[in-house]
PDB file of C-alpha atoms in Angstrom:
ATOM      1  CA  UNK A   1      92.866 111.233 148.560  1.00 50.00           C
ATOM      2  CA  UNK A   2      95.390 114.067 148.978  1.00 52.00           C
ATOM      3  CA  UNK A   3      94.505 114.921 152.596  1.00 51.00           C
ATOM      4  CA  UNK A   4      94.431 111.330 153.811  1.00 60.00           C
ATOM      5  CA  UNK A   5      97.422 110.707 156.164  1.00 65.00           C
ATOM      6  CA  UNK A   6     100.141 108.676 154.559  1.00 74.00           C
ATOM      7  CA  UNK A   7      99.652 105.110 155.737  1.00 75.00           C
ATOM      8  CA  UNK A   8     102.347 102.543 156.227  1.00 83.00           C
ATOM      9  CA  UNK A   9     101.927  99.805 153.654  1.00 93.00           C
ATOM     10  CA  UNK A  10     104.640  97.380 154.693  1.00 94.00           C
ATOM     11  CA  UNK A  11     106.942  96.773 157.663  1.00 95.00           C
ATOM     12  CA  UNK A  12     110.004  94.729 157.936  1.00 95.00           C
ATOM     13  CA  UNK A  13     110.825  93.093 161.297  1.00 96.00           C
ATOM     14  CA  UNK A  14     114.405  92.134 161.689  1.00 95.00           C
ATOM     15  CA  UNK A  15     113.792  89.540 164.447  1.00 97.00           C
ATOM     16  CA  UNK A  16     117.487  88.769 164.992  1.00 95.00           C
ATOM     17  CA  UNK A  17     120.944  89.842 163.867  1.00 92.00           C
ATOM     18  CA  UNK A  18     122.218  86.201 164.301  1.00 92.00           C
ATOM     19  CA  UNK A  19     122.880  84.265 161.181  1.00 92.00           C
ATOM     20  CA  UNK A  20     124.366  80.852 160.391  1.00 92.00           C
ATOM     21  CA  UNK A  21     126.235  82.443 157.495  1.00 90.00           C
ATOM     22  CA  UNK A  22     128.651  85.231 157.232  1.00 84.00           C
ATOM     23  CA  UNK A  23     128.107  86.459 153.652  1.00 76.00           C
ATOM     24  CA  UNK A  24     130.753  88.719 152.162  1.00 75.00           C
ATOM     25  CA  UNK A  25     128.299  91.510 151.215  1.00 71.00           C
ATOM     26  CA  UNK A  26     126.065  91.544 154.368  1.00 70.00           C
ATOM     27  CA  UNK A  27     125.133  95.204 155.095  1.00 67.00           C
ATOM     28  CA  UNK A  28     124.066  94.248 158.656  1.00 72.00           C
ATOM     29  CA  UNK A  29     127.269  92.227 159.483  1.00 71.00           C
ATOM     30  CA  UNK A  30     124.978  89.486 160.600  1.00 80.00           C
ATOM     31  CA  UNK A  31     126.647  86.278 161.648  1.00 83.00           C
ATOM     32  CA  UNK A  32     126.921  83.351 164.086  1.00 87.00           C
ATOM     33  CA  UNK A  33     128.418  85.590 166.873  1.00 88.00           C
ATOM     34  CA  UNK A  34     125.761  88.308 166.880  1.00 87.00           C
ATOM     35  CA  UNK A  35     123.550  88.450 169.830  1.00 87.00           C
ATOM     36  CA  UNK A  36     120.974  91.060 169.025  1.00 90.00           C
ATOM     37  CA  UNK A  37     117.520  89.594 169.075  1.00 94.00           C
ATOM     38  CA  UNK A  38     113.921  90.668 169.683  1.00 97.00           C
ATOM     39  CA  UNK A  39     112.088  88.759 172.242  1.00 97.00           C
ATOM     40  CA  UNK A  40     108.805  86.887 171.380  1.00 97.00           C
ATOM     41  CA  UNK A  41     106.826  89.570 173.283  1.00 97.00           C
ATOM     42  CA  UNK A  42     108.564  92.352 171.423  1.00 97.00           C
ATOM     43  CA  UNK A  43     107.782  90.895 168.125  1.00 97.00           C
ATOM     44  CA  UNK A  44     104.157  90.058 169.178  1.00 97.00           C
ATOM     45  CA  UNK A  45     103.671  93.716 170.126  1.00 97.00           C
ATOM     46  CA  UNK A  46     105.107  94.962 166.859  1.00 97.00           C
ATOM     47  CA  UNK A  47     102.703  92.602 165.011  1.00 96.00           C
ATOM     48  CA  UNK A  48      99.651  93.687 167.148  1.00 95.00           C
ATOM     49  CA  UNK A  49     100.564  97.359 166.710  1.00 95.00           C
ATOM     50  CA  UNK A  50     100.857  97.133 162.980  1.00 95.00           C
ATOM     51  CA  UNK A  51      97.664  95.020 162.116  1.00 92.00           C
ATOM     52  CA  UNK A  52      96.566  97.604 159.707  1.00 91.00           C
ATOM     53  CA  UNK A  53      99.609  97.472 157.261  1.00 95.00           C
ATOM     54  CA  UNK A  54      99.276  95.501 154.061  1.00 96.00           C
ATOM     55  CA  UNK A  55     102.395  93.428 154.531  1.00 97.00           C
ATOM     56  CA  UNK A  56     104.689  92.288 157.297  1.00 98.00           C
ATOM     57  CA  UNK A  57     108.120  90.973 156.353  1.00 97.00           C
ATOM     58  CA  UNK A  58     110.100  88.810 158.783  1.00 97.00           C
ATOM     59  CA  UNK A  59     113.764  89.107 158.182  1.00 94.00           C
ATOM     60  CA  UNK A  60     117.081  89.158 160.176  1.00 91.00           C
ATOM     61  CA  UNK A  61     119.946  88.116 160.281  1.00 92.00           C
ATOM     62  CA  UNK A  62     118.412  84.720 159.489  1.00 95.00           C
ATOM     63  CA  UNK A  63     114.903  84.642 160.976  1.00 97.00           C
ATOM     64  CA  UNK A  64     114.888  80.800 161.188  1.00 97.00           C
ATOM     65  CA  UNK A  65     117.815  80.907 163.639  1.00 96.00           C
ATOM     66  CA  UNK A  66     115.670  82.784 166.253  1.00 97.00           C
ATOM     67  CA  UNK A  67     114.914  80.375 169.153  1.00 95.00           C
ATOM     68  CA  UNK A  68     111.161  81.384 168.973  1.00 97.00           C
ATOM     69  CA  UNK A  69     110.742  81.327 165.213  1.00 97.00           C
ATOM     70  CA  UNK A  70     107.892  78.825 165.267  1.00 97.00           C
ATOM     71  CA  UNK A  71     105.995  80.855 167.967  1.00 98.00           C
ATOM     72  CA  UNK A  72     106.660  84.081 166.001  1.00 98.00           C
ATOM     73  CA  UNK A  73     105.347  82.509 162.744  1.00 98.00           C
ATOM     74  CA  UNK A  74     102.298  81.294 164.555  1.00 97.00           C
ATOM     75  CA  UNK A  75     101.657  84.692 166.166  1.00 96.00           C
ATOM     76  CA  UNK A  76     101.892  86.342 162.785  1.00 97.00           C
ATOM     77  CA  UNK A  77      99.373  83.864 161.354  1.00 96.00           C
ATOM     78  CA  UNK A  78      96.998  84.495 164.353  1.00 96.00           C
ATOM     79  CA  UNK A  79      97.123  88.236 164.649  1.00 95.00           C
ATOM     80  CA  UNK A  80      97.875  89.492 161.139  1.00 96.00           C
ATOM     81  CA  UNK A  81      95.576  89.065 158.115  1.00 94.00           C
ATOM     82  CA  UNK A  82      97.649  90.898 155.592  1.00 96.00           C
ATOM     83  CA  UNK A  83     100.438  89.560 153.320  1.00 97.00           C
ATOM     84  CA  UNK A  84     103.090  87.643 155.305  1.00 98.00           C
ATOM     85  CA  UNK A  85     106.570  87.582 153.706  1.00 97.00           C
ATOM     86  CA  UNK A  86     109.673  85.720 154.876  1.00 98.00           C
ATOM     87  CA  UNK A  87     113.182  86.773 153.770  1.00 96.00           C
ATOM     88  CA  UNK A  88     115.556  83.876 154.468  1.00 96.00           C
ATOM     89  CA  UNK A  89     118.726  82.257 153.330  1.00 96.00           C
ATOM     90  CA  UNK A  90     116.816  78.904 153.386  1.00 97.00           C
ATOM     91  CA  UNK A  91     119.743  76.895 154.690  1.00 96.00           C
ATOM     92  CA  UNK A  92     117.951  76.024 157.991  1.00 97.00           C
ATOM     93  CA  UNK A  93     114.715  74.752 156.259  1.00 97.00           C
ATOM     94  CA  UNK A  94     113.906  71.182 156.854  1.00 96.00           C
ATOM     95  CA  UNK A  95     110.585  69.423 155.938  1.00 95.00           C
ATOM     96  CA  UNK A  96     108.886  70.562 159.204  1.00 96.00           C
ATOM     97  CA  UNK A  97     109.971  74.221 158.714  1.00 97.00           C
ATOM     98  CA  UNK A  98     108.939  73.928 155.025  1.00 98.00           C
ATOM     99  CA  UNK A  99     105.431  72.862 156.249  1.00 97.00           C
ATOM    100  CA  UNK A 100     105.188  75.787 158.646  1.00 98.00           C
ATOM    101  CA  UNK A 101     106.463  78.242 156.113  1.00 98.00           C
ATOM    102  CA  UNK A 102     103.847  77.009 153.571  1.00 97.00           C
ATOM    103  CA  UNK A 103     101.132  77.247 156.201  1.00 97.00           C
ATOM    104  CA  UNK A 104     101.928  80.814 157.422  1.00 97.00           C
ATOM    105  CA  UNK A 105     103.703  82.765 154.603  1.00 98.00           C
ATOM    106  CA  UNK A 106     102.250  84.070 151.413  1.00 97.00           C
ATOM    107  CA  UNK A 107     105.654  85.119 149.909  1.00 97.00           C
ATOM    108  CA  UNK A 108     109.113  83.680 150.423  1.00 98.00           C
ATOM    109  CA  UNK A 109     112.290  85.572 149.316  1.00 96.00           C
ATOM    110  CA  UNK A 110     115.502  83.575 149.323  1.00 97.00           C
ATOM    111  CA  UNK A 111     119.003  85.124 148.898  1.00 94.00           C
ATOM    112  CA  UNK A 112     121.250  83.096 146.590  1.00 94.00           C
ATOM    113  CA  UNK A 113     123.507  85.816 145.059  1.00 91.00           C
ATOM    114  CA  UNK A 114     124.754  83.694 142.179  1.00 91.00           C
ATOM    115  CA  UNK A 115     123.720  81.630 139.132  1.00 94.00           C
ATOM    116  CA  UNK A 116     126.267  78.937 139.863  1.00 94.00           C
ATOM    117  CA  UNK A 117     127.479  76.943 142.746  1.00 93.00           C
ATOM    118  CA  UNK A 118     130.839  78.565 142.576  1.00 92.00           C
ATOM    119  CA  UNK A 119     129.640  82.190 142.791  1.00 91.00           C
ATOM    120  CA  UNK A 120     126.960  81.416 145.442  1.00 92.00           C
ATOM    121  CA  UNK A 121     129.234  79.471 147.610  1.00 89.00           C
ATOM    122  CA  UNK A 122     131.863  82.042 147.265  1.00 90.00           C
ATOM    123  CA  UNK A 123     129.695  84.747 148.602  1.00 88.00           C
ATOM    124  CA  UNK A 124     127.459  82.764 150.949  1.00 90.00           C
ATOM    125  CA  UNK A 125     129.385  79.722 152.028  1.00 89.00           C
ATOM    126  CA  UNK A 126     129.915  76.129 150.781  1.00 92.00           C
ATOM    127  CA  UNK A 127     126.938  73.994 150.021  1.00 94.00           C
ATOM    128  CA  UNK A 128     124.570  76.960 150.074  1.00 95.00           C
ATOM    129  CA  UNK A 129     123.687  76.826 146.371  1.00 96.00           C
ATOM    130  CA  UNK A 130     122.586  73.181 146.363  1.00 95.00           C
ATOM    131  CA  UNK A 131     120.699  73.596 149.670  1.00 96.00           C
ATOM    132  CA  UNK A 132     118.753  76.606 148.347  1.00 96.00           C
ATOM    133  CA  UNK A 133     117.729  74.805 145.133  1.00 97.00           C
ATOM    134  CA  UNK A 134     116.524  71.890 147.221  1.00 97.00           C
ATOM    135  CA  UNK A 135     114.440  74.133 149.478  1.00 97.00           C
ATOM    136  CA  UNK A 136     112.821  75.865 146.460  1.00 97.00           C
ATOM    137  CA  UNK A 137     111.761  72.443 145.261  1.00 96.00           C
ATOM    138  CA  UNK A 138     110.317  71.627 148.740  1.00 97.00           C
ATOM    139  CA  UNK A 139     108.453  74.946 148.887  1.00 97.00           C
ATOM    140  CA  UNK A 140     107.019  74.562 145.370  1.00 96.00           C
ATOM    141  CA  UNK A 141     105.805  71.111 146.258  1.00 96.00           C
ATOM    142  CA  UNK A 142     103.905  72.803 149.127  1.00 96.00           C
ATOM    143  CA  UNK A 143     102.230  75.281 146.651  1.00 93.00           C
ATOM    144  CA  UNK A 144     103.939  78.435 147.720  1.00 93.00           C
ATOM    145  CA  UNK A 145     103.321  80.489 144.603  1.00 87.00           C
ATOM    146  CA  UNK A 146     105.234  83.771 145.505  1.00 96.00           C
ATOM    147  CA  UNK A 147     108.666  82.522 145.632  1.00 97.00           C
ATOM    148  CA  UNK A 148     111.647  84.654 144.648  1.00 97.00           C
ATOM    149  CA  UNK A 149     115.462  84.224 144.522  1.00 97.00           C
ATOM    150  CA  UNK A 150     117.558  87.377 145.042  1.00 94.00           C
ATOM    151  CA  UNK A 151     121.035  88.287 143.858  1.00 93.00           C
ATOM    152  CA  UNK A 152     122.956  91.297 145.155  1.00 90.00           C
ATOM    153  CA  UNK A 153     125.279  92.498 142.414  1.00 89.00           C
ATOM    154  CA  UNK A 154     128.984  92.533 143.270  1.00 85.00           C
ATOM    155  CA  UNK A 155     132.197  92.130 141.242  1.00 85.00           C
ATOM    156  CA  UNK A 156     132.061  88.434 142.038  1.00 83.00           C
ATOM    157  CA  UNK A 157     128.673  87.719 140.352  1.00 89.00           C
ATOM    158  CA  UNK A 158     127.919  90.677 138.070  1.00 89.00           C
ATOM    159  CA  UNK A 159     128.812  88.720 134.995  1.00 93.00           C
ATOM    160  CA  UNK A 160     126.120  86.077 135.908  1.00 94.00           C
ATOM    161  CA  UNK A 161     123.127  88.460 135.926  1.00 94.00           C
ATOM    162  CA  UNK A 162     121.550  87.049 132.784  1.00 96.00           C
ATOM    163  CA  UNK A 163     122.285  83.426 133.821  1.00 96.00           C
ATOM    164  CA  UNK A 164     120.708  84.219 137.169  1.00 95.00           C
ATOM    165  CA  UNK A 165     117.510  85.378 135.485  1.00 96.00           C
ATOM    166  CA  UNK A 166     117.555  82.282 133.261  1.00 97.00           C
ATOM    167  CA  UNK A 167     118.046  79.999 136.377  1.00 97.00           C
ATOM    168  CA  UNK A 168     114.996  81.620 138.055  1.00 97.00           C
ATOM    169  CA  UNK A 169     112.879  81.182 134.867  1.00 97.00           C
ATOM    170  CA  UNK A 170     113.938  77.587 134.615  1.00 97.00           C
ATOM    171  CA  UNK A 171     112.983  76.670 138.202  1.00 96.00           C
ATOM    172  CA  UNK A 172     109.823  78.881 138.171  1.00 96.00           C
ATOM    173  CA  UNK A 173     110.663  81.608 140.687  1.00 97.00           C
ATOM    174  CA  UNK A 174     110.784  85.407 140.501  1.00 97.00           C
ATOM    175  CA  UNK A 175     114.334  86.877 140.062  1.00 96.00           C
ATOM    176  CA  UNK A 176     115.181  89.852 142.166  1.00 95.00           C
ATOM    177  CA  UNK A 177     118.323  91.902 141.447  1.00 92.00           C
ATOM    178  CA  UNK A 178     119.513  94.007 144.321  1.00 86.00           C
ATOM    179  CA  UNK A 179     122.067  96.763 144.469  1.00 78.00           C
ATOM    180  CA  UNK A 180     124.964  96.425 146.865  1.00 67.00           C
ATOM    181  CA  UNK A 181     124.783  98.755 149.908  1.00 62.00           C
ATOM    182  CA  UNK A 182     128.237  99.614 151.121  1.00 60.00           C
ATOM    183  CA  UNK A 183     127.536  99.199 154.812  1.00 56.00           C
ATOM    184  CA  UNK A 184     128.485  96.625 157.423  1.00 58.00           C
ATOM    185  CA  UNK A 185     130.669  93.658 156.202  1.00 55.00           C
ATOM    186  CA  UNK A 186     130.160  94.751 152.572  1.00 52.00           C
ATOM    187  CA  UNK A 187     132.007  97.948 153.339  1.00 64.00           C
ATOM    188  CA  UNK A 188     134.893  95.940 155.066  1.00 66.00           C
ATOM    189  CA  UNK A 189     135.136  93.581 152.016  1.00 57.00           C
TER     190      UNK A 189
END
């Protein structure tokens, strides 16, 4: 309907700018020394004020590093009936967190940025590739059906785009190709 007000369909809440990784291409320059974080009350207020949107995406930094992540996830589950999406690097997921994620979130999007251990670890840090593939397995075992891996294209991984799509097909997740935004740490590098 033309004269209906434009309605917000989806919101992203960056609950923290802290991250356990310091990826080369991070547009937010998120990292271990960052201190910016929304409080539990602030996040709850945002959730309650946006109950009518179709989707709420929790992101960061790394959302799982937030000291109140468990409470935030439970609030989202309690107050929001729409689609709940988590954007994560997956490196902090253990079996308890995997249970919570499967219970609360409809969609999980994991950044991996490479089709091989070499390129992923080069961009995101040592051991990340193996950890992410292990977490994908854990989440699939818990019946999360909307699961995607994303790759931001850079000079380091551009040649692997086809292999990345093939990897995603093989492990049964949705591939997402992102363009690099030249801001933050990405600009510096």
